[in-house]
Short mmCIF file of C-alpha atoms in Angstrom, two decimals:
data_model
loop_
_atom_site.label_atom_id
_atom_site.label_comp_id
_atom_site.label_asym_id
_atom_site.label_seq_id
_atom_site.Cartn_x
_atom_site.Cartn_y
_atom_site.Cartn_z
CA UNK A 153 -8.96 26.69 -6.90
CA UNK A 154 -10.14 23.35 -5.51
CA UNK A 155 -13.82 24.20 -5.99
CA UNK A 156 -13.23 25.14 -9.64
CA UNK A 157 -11.41 21.92 -10.36
CA UNK A 158 -14.24 19.89 -8.88
CA UNK A 159 -16.30 20.63 -11.97
CA UNK A 160 -13.94 18.34 -13.87
CA UNK A 161 -13.79 15.41 -15.91
CA UNK A 162 -13.75 11.64 -15.95
CA UNK A 163 -13.24 9.00 -13.30
CA UNK A 164 -12.54 5.29 -13.59
CA UNK A 165 -13.16 2.86 -10.73
CA UNK A 166 -12.85 -0.89 -10.27
CA UNK A 167 -12.90 -3.50 -7.51
CA UNK A 168 -15.50 -5.40 -5.56
CA UNK A 169 -16.28 -2.36 -3.37
CA UNK A 170 -16.44 0.13 -6.26
CA UNK A 171 -19.81 1.65 -7.17
CA UNK A 172 -21.66 0.36 -10.19
CA UNK A 173 -23.80 2.27 -12.63
CA UNK A 174 -23.49 5.90 -13.63
CA UNK A 175 -21.15 8.11 -11.60
CA UNK A 176 -21.73 11.85 -11.52
CA UNK A 177 -19.37 14.67 -10.47
CA UNK A 178 -19.40 15.04 -6.70
CA UNK A 179 -20.55 11.48 -6.01
CA UNK A 180 -18.95 9.77 -3.02
CA UNK A 181 -17.39 6.69 -4.61
CA UNK A 182 -15.43 5.25 -1.67
CA UNK A 183 -15.75 5.75 2.07
CA UNK A 184 -14.59 4.06 5.22
CA UNK A 185 -15.38 5.65 8.59
CA UNK A 186 -14.01 2.60 10.41
CA UNK A 187 -17.02 1.49 12.36
CA UNK A 188 -15.35 -1.89 11.90
CA UNK A 189 -12.26 -3.31 10.24
CA UNK A 190 -13.86 -4.35 6.97
CA UNK A 191 -11.67 -7.10 5.56
CA UNK A 192 -13.60 -6.99 2.30
CA UNK A 193 -12.32 -3.44 1.80
CA UNK A 194 -8.87 -3.87 3.30
CA UNK A 195 -6.54 -6.75 2.46
CA UNK A 196 -3.55 -7.31 4.73
CA UNK A 197 -0.09 -7.79 3.36
CA UNK A 198 1.98 -10.54 4.98
CA UNK A 199 5.68 -10.13 4.33
CA UNK A 200 9.10 -9.82 5.91
CA UNK A 201 10.44 -7.96 2.87
CA UNK A 202 10.80 -4.49 4.37
CA UNK A 203 9.25 -2.56 1.50
CA UNK A 204 12.43 -2.58 -0.58
CA UNK A 205 14.10 -0.42 2.10
CA UNK A 206 15.15 -3.28 4.41
CA UNK A 207 12.81 -1.86 7.01
CA UNK A 208 12.76 -3.49 10.43
CA UNK A 209 9.12 -4.53 10.63
CA UNK A 210 7.21 -7.58 9.52
CA UNK A 211 3.63 -7.18 8.37
CA UNK A 212 1.00 -9.53 9.75
CA UNK A 213 -2.77 -9.95 9.82
CA UNK A 214 -3.24 -9.80 13.57
CA UNK A 215 -5.69 -7.75 15.63
CA UNK A 216 -2.85 -6.82 17.96
CA UNK A 217 -1.37 -4.73 15.15
CA UNK A 218 -4.46 -3.63 13.21
CA UNK A 219 -7.84 -3.03 14.78
CA UNK A 220 -10.69 -0.55 15.09
CA UNK A 221 -11.55 1.17 18.36
CA UNK A 222 -14.16 3.91 18.81
CA UNK A 223 -14.42 4.54 15.09
CA UNK A 224 -10.66 4.83 14.55
CA UNK A 225 -8.40 2.42 12.67
CA UNK A 226 -5.23 1.76 14.65
CA UNK A 227 -2.04 0.37 13.15
CA UNK A 228 0.18 -0.42 16.10
CA UNK A 229 3.84 -1.45 16.29
CA UNK A 230 4.76 -4.22 18.72
CA UNK A 231 7.95 -6.09 19.60
CA UNK A 232 8.38 -9.57 18.14
CA UNK A 233 10.53 -10.52 21.14
CA UNK A 234 7.54 -10.02 23.44
CA UNK A 235 5.95 -13.03 21.70
CA UNK A 236 8.96 -15.20 20.91
CA UNK A 237 11.69 -14.19 23.34
CA UNK A 238 14.78 -12.25 22.31
CA UNK A 239 16.88 -15.33 21.49
CA UNK A 240 14.49 -16.14 18.64
CA UNK A 241 15.51 -12.91 16.87
CA UNK A 242 19.10 -14.18 16.66
CA UNK A 243 18.54 -17.89 16.00
CA UNK A 244 14.95 -18.48 14.95
CA UNK A 245 13.31 -18.97 11.56
CA UNK A 246 10.16 -17.20 10.44
CA UNK A 247 8.16 -18.90 7.71
CA UNK A 248 4.99 -16.97 6.92
CA UNK A 249 3.78 -19.18 4.08
CA UNK A 250 0.31 -19.97 5.37
CA UNK A 251 -2.07 -22.68 4.28
CA UNK A 252 -5.16 -20.61 3.45
CA UNK A 253 -5.28 -17.70 1.00
CA UNK A 254 -5.70 -15.13 3.76
CA UNK A 255 -2.60 -16.50 5.54
CA UNK A 256 -0.29 -16.68 2.54
CA UNK A 257 2.78 -14.50 2.18
CA UNK A 258 1.97 -11.66 -0.20
CA UNK A 259 5.47 -10.60 -1.29
CA UNK A 260 8.44 -12.94 -1.57
CA UNK A 261 10.87 -10.21 -2.66
CA UNK A 262 13.78 -9.42 -0.35
CA UNK A 263 13.40 -12.73 1.53
CA UNK A 264 9.86 -11.72 2.29
CA UNK A 265 8.36 -15.15 3.03
CA UNK A 266 11.06 -16.88 5.07
CA UNK A 267 14.06 -15.65 7.05
CA UNK A 268 16.47 -17.04 9.62
CA UNK A 269 18.04 -14.76 12.19
CA UNK A 270 21.73 -14.44 12.95
CA UNK A 271 23.88 -12.05 14.97
CA UNK A 272 24.79 -10.08 11.84
CA UNK A 273 21.19 -9.85 10.70
CA UNK A 274 18.47 -10.60 13.20
CA UNK A 275 14.86 -11.24 12.28
CA UNK A 276 12.62 -8.24 11.83
CA UNK A 277 12.26 -7.13 15.46
CA UNK A 278 9.00 -5.17 15.03
CA UNK A 279 5.51 -6.36 14.08
CA UNK A 280 3.16 -3.97 12.32
CA UNK A 281 0.46 -3.95 9.65
CA UNK A 282 -0.01 -2.85 6.06
CA UNK A 283 -3.47 -2.90 4.51
CA UNK A 284 -4.50 -2.09 0.96
CA UNK A 285 -7.49 -2.03 -1.36
CA UNK A 286 -5.88 -4.20 -4.02
CA UNK A 287 -9.01 -6.32 -4.52
CA UNK A 288 -11.69 -3.90 -3.40
CA UNK A 289 -11.10 -0.46 -4.90
CA UNK A 290 -8.91 1.32 -7.40
CA UNK A 291 -9.53 4.61 -9.13
CA UNK A 292 -8.28 7.07 -11.67
CA UNK A 293 -9.16 10.73 -11.01
CA UNK A 294 -10.97 11.98 -7.94
CA UNK A 295 -10.65 13.95 -4.74
CA UNK A 296 -9.34 12.12 -1.68
CA UNK A 297 -9.58 13.07 2.00
CA UNK A 298 -7.81 11.08 4.72
CA UNK A 299 -8.25 12.27 8.30
CA UNK A 300 -5.48 10.78 10.39
CA UNK A 301 -3.25 11.22 13.41
CA UNK A 302 0.34 10.24 12.76
CA UNK A 303 2.45 8.22 15.19
CA UNK A 304 4.96 9.79 17.54
CA UNK A 305 8.23 7.99 18.21
CA UNK A 306 11.70 7.65 16.75
CA UNK A 307 12.08 5.87 13.42
CA UNK A 308 8.35 5.32 12.88
CA UNK A 309 7.04 6.30 9.47
CA UNK A 310 3.42 5.97 8.50
CA UNK A 311 2.04 5.84 4.99
CA UNK A 312 -1.37 6.69 3.63
CA UNK A 313 -0.48 6.31 0.03
CA UNK A 314 -1.48 5.66 -3.54
CA UNK A 315 2.19 5.07 -4.39
CA UNK A 316 4.18 6.98 -6.97
CA UNK A 317 5.86 4.12 -8.80
CA UNK A 318 3.40 3.42 -11.57
CA UNK A 319 3.48 -0.26 -12.56
CA UNK A 320 6.93 -0.88 -11.06
CA UNK A 321 9.85 0.81 -9.32
CA UNK A 322 11.49 1.84 -12.61
CA UNK A 323 8.68 4.35 -13.05
CA UNK A 324 9.32 5.92 -9.64
CA UNK A 325 8.51 9.64 -9.63
CA UNK A 326 8.97 10.29 -5.92
CA UNK A 327 10.99 13.43 -6.54
CA UNK A 328 8.18 14.96 -8.60
CA UNK A 329 5.29 14.13 -6.27
CA UNK A 330 6.90 14.59 -2.85
CA UNK A 331 6.08 17.68 -0.80
CA UNK A 332 6.67 18.63 2.82
CA UNK A 333 4.98 20.92 5.32
CA UNK A 334 6.28 21.38 8.84
CA UNK A 335 3.93 21.66 11.78
CA UNK A 336 5.38 23.21 14.93
CA UNK A 337 3.12 21.13 17.15
CA UNK A 338 3.76 17.92 15.23
CA UNK A 339 1.33 15.86 13.22
CA UNK A 340 1.27 13.30 16.04
CA UNK A 341 -0.64 15.50 18.50
CA UNK A 342 -3.92 15.97 16.63
CA UNK A 343 -5.87 14.66 13.66
CA UNK A 344 -5.31 16.43 10.35
CA UNK A 345 -6.86 16.02 6.92
CA UNK A 346 -4.49 14.95 4.15
CA UNK A 347 -5.84 15.21 0.65
CA UNK A 348 -5.25 14.88 -3.03
CA UNK A 349 -7.14 16.22 -6.02
CA UNK A 350 -6.32 14.30 -9.17
CA UNK A 351 -7.75 15.29 -12.53
CA UNK A 352 -6.61 15.02 -16.13
CA UNK A 353 -4.98 18.44 -15.92
CA UNK A 354 -3.50 18.64 -12.42
CA UNK A 355 -2.70 16.68 -9.27
CA UNK A 356 -2.72 18.77 -6.08
CA UNK A 357 -1.84 17.73 -2.54
CA UNK A 358 -3.07 19.48 0.56
CA UNK A 359 -3.04 19.40 4.35
CA UNK A 360 -6.06 20.82 6.16
CA UNK A 361 -7.25 22.41 2.89
CA UNK A 362 -3.92 24.20 2.31
CA UNK A 363 -2.36 23.21 -1.01
CA UNK A 364 1.26 22.23 -0.41
CA UNK A 365 2.20 21.00 -3.88
CA UNK A 366 0.91 20.65 -7.40
CA UNK A 367 2.00 18.47 -10.31
CA UNK A 368 0.95 19.07 -13.90
CA UNK A 369 1.11 16.20 -16.37
CA UNK A 370 3.67 15.93 -19.14
CA UNK A 371 2.61 15.64 -22.75
CA UNK A 372 0.34 12.64 -23.00
CA UNK A 373 -1.01 12.98 -19.47
CA UNK A 374 -0.27 11.19 -16.21
CA UNK A 375 -0.48 7.73 -17.74
CA UNK A 376 -3.23 5.19 -17.98
CA UNK A 377 -2.92 3.72 -14.50
CA UNK A 378 -5.38 3.36 -11.68
CA UNK A 379 -4.24 3.45 -8.06
CA UNK A 380 -5.16 1.66 -4.86
CA UNK A 381 -4.91 2.82 -1.24
CA UNK A 382 -2.24 1.60 1.15
CA UNK A 383 -2.14 2.27 4.90
CA UNK A 384 0.86 1.07 6.85
CA UNK A 385 3.27 1.83 9.65
CA UNK A 386 6.90 1.08 8.80
CA UNK A 387 9.92 1.20 11.09
CA UNK A 388 13.43 2.30 10.17
CA UNK A 389 15.22 0.89 7.16
CA UNK A 390 18.25 1.85 5.10
CA UNK A 391 16.60 4.65 3.10
CA UNK A 392 14.98 7.96 4.04
CA UNK A 393 16.68 8.23 7.47
CA UNK A 394 20.12 9.79 6.82
CA UNK A 395 22.97 8.72 9.05
CA UNK A 396 23.39 12.33 10.20
CA UNK A 397 19.72 12.61 11.18
CA UNK A 398 19.17 15.32 13.78
CA UNK A 399 17.93 13.28 16.70
CA UNK A 400 18.67 13.72 20.43
CA UNK A 401 19.66 10.09 20.84
CA UNK A 402 21.49 9.75 17.56
CA UNK A 403 20.81 6.98 15.07
CA UNK A 404 21.77 3.48 16.22
CA UNK A 405 22.41 1.99 12.77
CA UNK A 406 24.18 2.99 9.55
CA UNK A 407 22.41 2.71 6.22
CA UNK A 408 25.26 0.79 4.60
CA UNK A 409 25.73 -1.62 7.50
CA UNK A 410 24.98 -5.31 6.81
CA UNK A 411 23.78 -5.58 10.41
CA UNK A 412 21.46 -2.56 10.43
CA UNK A 413 18.55 -4.48 11.96
CA UNK A 414 20.79 -5.85 14.70
CA UNK A 415 22.18 -2.42 15.53
CA UNK A 416 18.67 -0.95 15.54
CA UNK A 417 17.41 -3.56 17.98
CA UNK A 418 20.46 -3.37 20.25
CA UNK A 419 20.03 0.42 20.36
CA UNK A 420 16.45 0.18 21.60
CA UNK A 421 17.24 1.97 24.86
CA UNK A 422 17.48 5.08 22.67
CA UNK A 423 14.24 4.76 20.68
CA UNK A 424 11.86 2.52 22.57
CA UNK A 425 11.08 5.05 25.35
CA UNK A 426 9.94 7.54 22.67
CA UNK A 427 7.19 5.14 21.53
CA UNK A 428 5.31 5.37 24.84
CA UNK A 429 4.15 1.77 24.66
CA UNK A 430 1.00 1.29 26.67
CA UNK A 431 -0.51 4.38 25.04
CA UNK A 432 -1.67 4.96 21.47
CA UNK A 433 1.03 7.57 20.81
CA UNK A 434 2.98 5.25 18.50
CA UNK A 435 -0.07 4.20 16.48
CA UNK A 436 -1.09 5.37 13.04
CA UNK A 437 -4.73 6.35 13.61
CA UNK A 438 -7.15 6.89 10.73
CA UNK A 439 -10.58 8.41 11.28
CA UNK A 440 -11.87 8.20 7.73
CA UNK A 441 -11.02 7.93 4.04
CA UNK A 442 -13.30 9.38 1.38
CA UNK A 443 -13.07 9.65 -2.40
CA UNK A 444 -15.35 11.79 -4.55
CA UNK A 445 -15.79 11.74 -8.30
CA UNK A 446 -14.81 14.84 -10.22
#
């Protein structure tokens, strides 16, 4: 089925890393094999906002949290307290409004640019990274391959995404474009290829060439929107992890608790050993991303 659909239709690209001139079916229109961390392709987000889920990480542009090693992009979670001391989480203030464009906060929503910690709501205890192609590449229609190894560890959730919101959250169609496939060995033990084929007539999602879900457009098509890439590693939050989650150590916070971040941090004896800090087990690792025209 995938080979037949590759004979398809139109593609639209934009951005300072997008190809110029005529594009033909089958052309490779975006590629990163991560020989380096190309900051012209990937723009870091800097925010404390928690992605609208009150997640427990802050996103920074720091080579401790995002770097390339041996042709692999690593997005690595670290503990803020290792840099600032634990008392800072409870009493400190983080102001990430930088002076230069590359250091400026990218999302002020949900107190995303400045926060002060307190015992009922400590500062984001985890540092991580979120990179995107917002300036460099966006596309409409194509085939995407992302070869990645997902992180192992409690409450870590990686994203290699084009997002499903459309222009804003009110257009969220998560329930229509969300599919799952279990792997007995876990997706954190080996690299797998995650893909999407997006044409005017169908959008299919696959893992290691096995189609796991397909969406057909409503009348009028999928909409006239292009999408960017986002790669990030989030931690916890008050959505997507149910309070009755089946986990050997339980879940140290409740989703409706006003002190969820505090409870998460104070329950670190449960989750921190599962991250295997000192190894790359807790990292999101990306070998390559490729997009072909249809």
